[in-house]
Amino acid sequence: MAIADKQLQCREIITKAVCGKGRKFSTVTHTVTPPHHPTSILGAWIINHQYEAVRSGDGIEVIGTYDINIWYSYNKNSETDVAKETLSYVEHVPLSYLDPKHRSSTEEVTAEATQEPNCVEASISASGSSVVIRVEREFVVEMVAETKVCVAVCQGGCDDHDGKGLEYGDEDGDYEDLDPDLLDEEL
């Protein structure tokens, strides 16, 4: 017997669910002024990345810090030194999906760095006194909250049917026409 053959009852239940998702890739530029005028850049790297996520307006803000270390030569390539600077940032990640019916008082937000901040280019500025660093980073954010979902209710309860005699969807189970590329794992 198909579900449609019975009188279908629905009930709203409250559950915790992913109610918002977003992703953002960004490239930022920082300028670091070492104590000596650099002759050449020998290396640049980012360490000690720390961040947290907070809900903000129509998205989630990732607030963090990292240290930039620049190994450079100076005095016509006769000496080397490492310039260190701690930088802070705020990255606003818009939510590409947001359940409008979630309970805002139950929001929990998280962020994951899918690409840790990474120095992709370091060059001496036109003035010759500082180093310009180009950094790439990417974050995926998620918001979990309570929301309502609608479920079908069986008249006699679960024990009455035990999954037997119920048919869902197409009677002959013909799902070959479905395009698996249309399935979206991430909203």
mmCIF file of N, CA, C and O in Angstrom, residues 11-19 97 99-104 106 144-151:
data_model
loop_
_atom_site.group_PDB
_atom_site.id
_atom_site.type_symbol
_atom_site.label_atom_id
_atom_site.label_comp_id
_atom_site.label_asym_id
_atom_site.label_seq_id
_atom_site.Cartn_x
_atom_site.Cartn_y
_atom_site.Cartn_z
ATOM 1 N N ARG A 11 3.711 16.424 10.601
ATOM 2 C CA ARG A 11 3.980 17.047 11.888
ATOM 3 C C ARG A 11 5.288 17.823 11.762
ATOM 4 O O ARG A 11 6.213 17.388 11.097
ATOM 5 N N GLU A 12 5.316 18.989 12.407
ATOM 6 C CA GLU A 12 6.550 19.763 12.439
ATOM 7 C C GLU A 12 7.340 19.332 13.665
ATOM 8 O O GLU A 12 6.789 19.192 14.756
ATOM 9 N N ILE A 13 8.622 19.098 13.447
ATOM 10 C CA ILE A 13 9.500 18.800 14.576
ATOM 11 C C ILE A 13 10.630 19.814 14.573
ATOM 12 O O ILE A 13 10.961 20.400 13.534
ATOM 13 N N ILE A 14 11.195 20.028 15.727
ATOM 14 C CA ILE A 14 12.325 20.941 15.856
ATOM 15 C C ILE A 14 13.578 20.096 15.995
ATOM 16 O O ILE A 14 13.628 19.170 16.808
ATOM 17 N N THR A 15 14.579 20.425 15.186
ATOM 18 C CA THR A 15 15.827 19.678 15.211
ATOM 19 C C THR A 15 16.999 20.616 14.967
ATOM 20 O O THR A 15 16.821 21.707 14.428
ATOM 21 N N LYS A 16 18.175 20.186 15.363
ATOM 22 C CA LYS A 16 19.380 20.942 15.043
ATOM 23 C C LYS A 16 19.813 20.518 13.648
ATOM 24 O O LYS A 16 19.844 19.330 13.336
ATOM 25 N N ALA A 17 20.149 21.507 12.833
ATOM 26 C CA ALA A 17 20.552 21.213 11.462
ATOM 27 C C ALA A 17 21.502 22.294 10.971
ATOM 28 O O ALA A 17 21.597 23.375 11.555
ATOM 29 N N VAL A 18 22.196 21.992 9.893
ATOM 30 C CA VAL A 18 23.021 23.009 9.247
ATOM 31 C C VAL A 18 22.055 23.973 8.569
ATOM 32 O O VAL A 18 21.315 23.596 7.677
ATOM 33 N N CYS A 19 22.061 25.205 9.037
ATOM 34 C CA CYS A 19 21.105 26.201 8.538
ATOM 35 C C CYS A 19 21.785 27.286 7.705
ATOM 36 O O CYS A 19 21.121 28.180 7.195
ATOM 37 N N TYR A 97 23.922 29.880 1.535
ATOM 38 C CA TYR A 97 22.680 29.197 1.887
ATOM 39 C C TYR A 97 22.317 29.617 3.306
ATOM 40 O O TYR A 97 23.175 29.627 4.187
ATOM 41 N N ASP A 99 18.865 29.115 6.012
ATOM 42 C CA ASP A 99 17.493 28.714 6.317
ATOM 43 C C ASP A 99 16.809 29.884 7.020
ATOM 44 O O ASP A 99 17.179 30.235 8.133
ATOM 45 N N PRO A 100 15.823 30.497 6.392
ATOM 46 C CA PRO A 100 15.186 31.675 7.005
ATOM 47 C C PRO A 100 14.341 31.343 8.232
ATOM 48 O O PRO A 100 13.992 32.231 8.992
ATOM 49 N N LYS A 101 14.033 30.067 8.456
ATOM 50 C CA LYS A 101 13.161 29.694 9.565
ATOM 51 C C LYS A 101 13.921 29.162 10.780
ATOM 52 O O LYS A 101 13.315 28.619 11.689
ATOM 53 N N HIS A 102 15.236 29.327 10.793
ATOM 54 C CA HIS A 102 15.988 28.823 11.941
ATOM 55 C C HIS A 102 15.786 29.726 13.155
ATOM 56 O O HIS A 102 15.398 30.878 13.012
ATOM 57 N N ARG A 103 16.045 29.178 14.321
ATOM 58 C CA ARG A 103 15.922 29.952 15.557
ATOM 59 C C ARG A 103 17.259 30.635 15.826
ATOM 60 O O ARG A 103 18.247 29.985 16.181
ATOM 61 N N SER A 104 17.276 31.944 15.674
ATOM 62 C CA SER A 104 18.535 32.685 15.769
ATOM 63 C C SER A 104 19.167 32.608 17.152
ATOM 64 O O SER A 104 20.382 32.714 17.285
ATOM 65 N N THR A 106 19.666 30.056 18.822
ATOM 66 C CA THR A 106 20.372 28.787 18.985
ATOM 67 C C THR A 106 21.558 28.644 18.030
ATOM 68 O O THR A 106 22.123 27.563 17.920
ATOM 69 N N VAL A 144 25.042 26.124 12.542
ATOM 70 C CA VAL A 144 24.105 25.101 12.997
ATOM 71 C C VAL A 144 23.127 25.787 13.942
ATOM 72 O O VAL A 144 23.533 26.602 14.780
ATOM 73 N N ALA A 145 21.840 25.476 13.794
ATOM 74 C CA ALA A 145 20.820 26.064 14.658
ATOM 75 C C ALA A 145 19.604 25.149 14.692
ATOM 76 O O ALA A 145 19.498 24.215 13.900
ATOM 77 N N GLU A 146 18.707 25.445 15.601
ATOM 78 C CA GLU A 146 17.443 24.713 15.638
ATOM 79 C C GLU A 146 16.546 25.253 14.536
ATOM 80 O O GLU A 146 16.515 26.452 14.270
ATOM 81 N N THR A 147 15.828 24.334 13.884
ATOM 82 C CA THR A 147 14.902 24.713 12.827
ATOM 83 C C THR A 147 13.750 23.716 12.817
ATOM 84 O O THR A 147 13.836 22.647 13.431
ATOM 85 N N LYS A 148 12.674 24.064 12.127
ATOM 86 C CA LYS A 148 11.529 23.162 12.013
ATOM 87 C C LYS A 148 11.616 22.399 10.703
ATOM 88 O O LYS A 148 11.965 22.971 9.670
ATOM 89 N N VAL A 149 11.292 21.119 10.765
ATOM 90 C CA VAL A 149 11.161 20.312 9.557
ATOM 91 C C VAL A 149 9.814 19.613 9.611
ATOM 92 O O VAL A 149 9.262 19.363 10.691
ATOM 93 N N CYS A 150 9.286 19.303 8.467
ATOM 94 C CA CYS A 150 7.988 18.651 8.373
ATOM 95 C C CYS A 150 8.208 17.174 8.056
ATOM 96 O O CYS A 150 8.962 16.836 7.137
ATOM 97 N N VAL A 151 7.575 16.297 8.832
ATOM 98 C CA VAL A 151 7.713 14.858 8.620
ATOM 99 C C VAL A 151 6.337 14.234 8.454
ATOM 100 O O VAL A 151 5.342 14.724 9.000
#
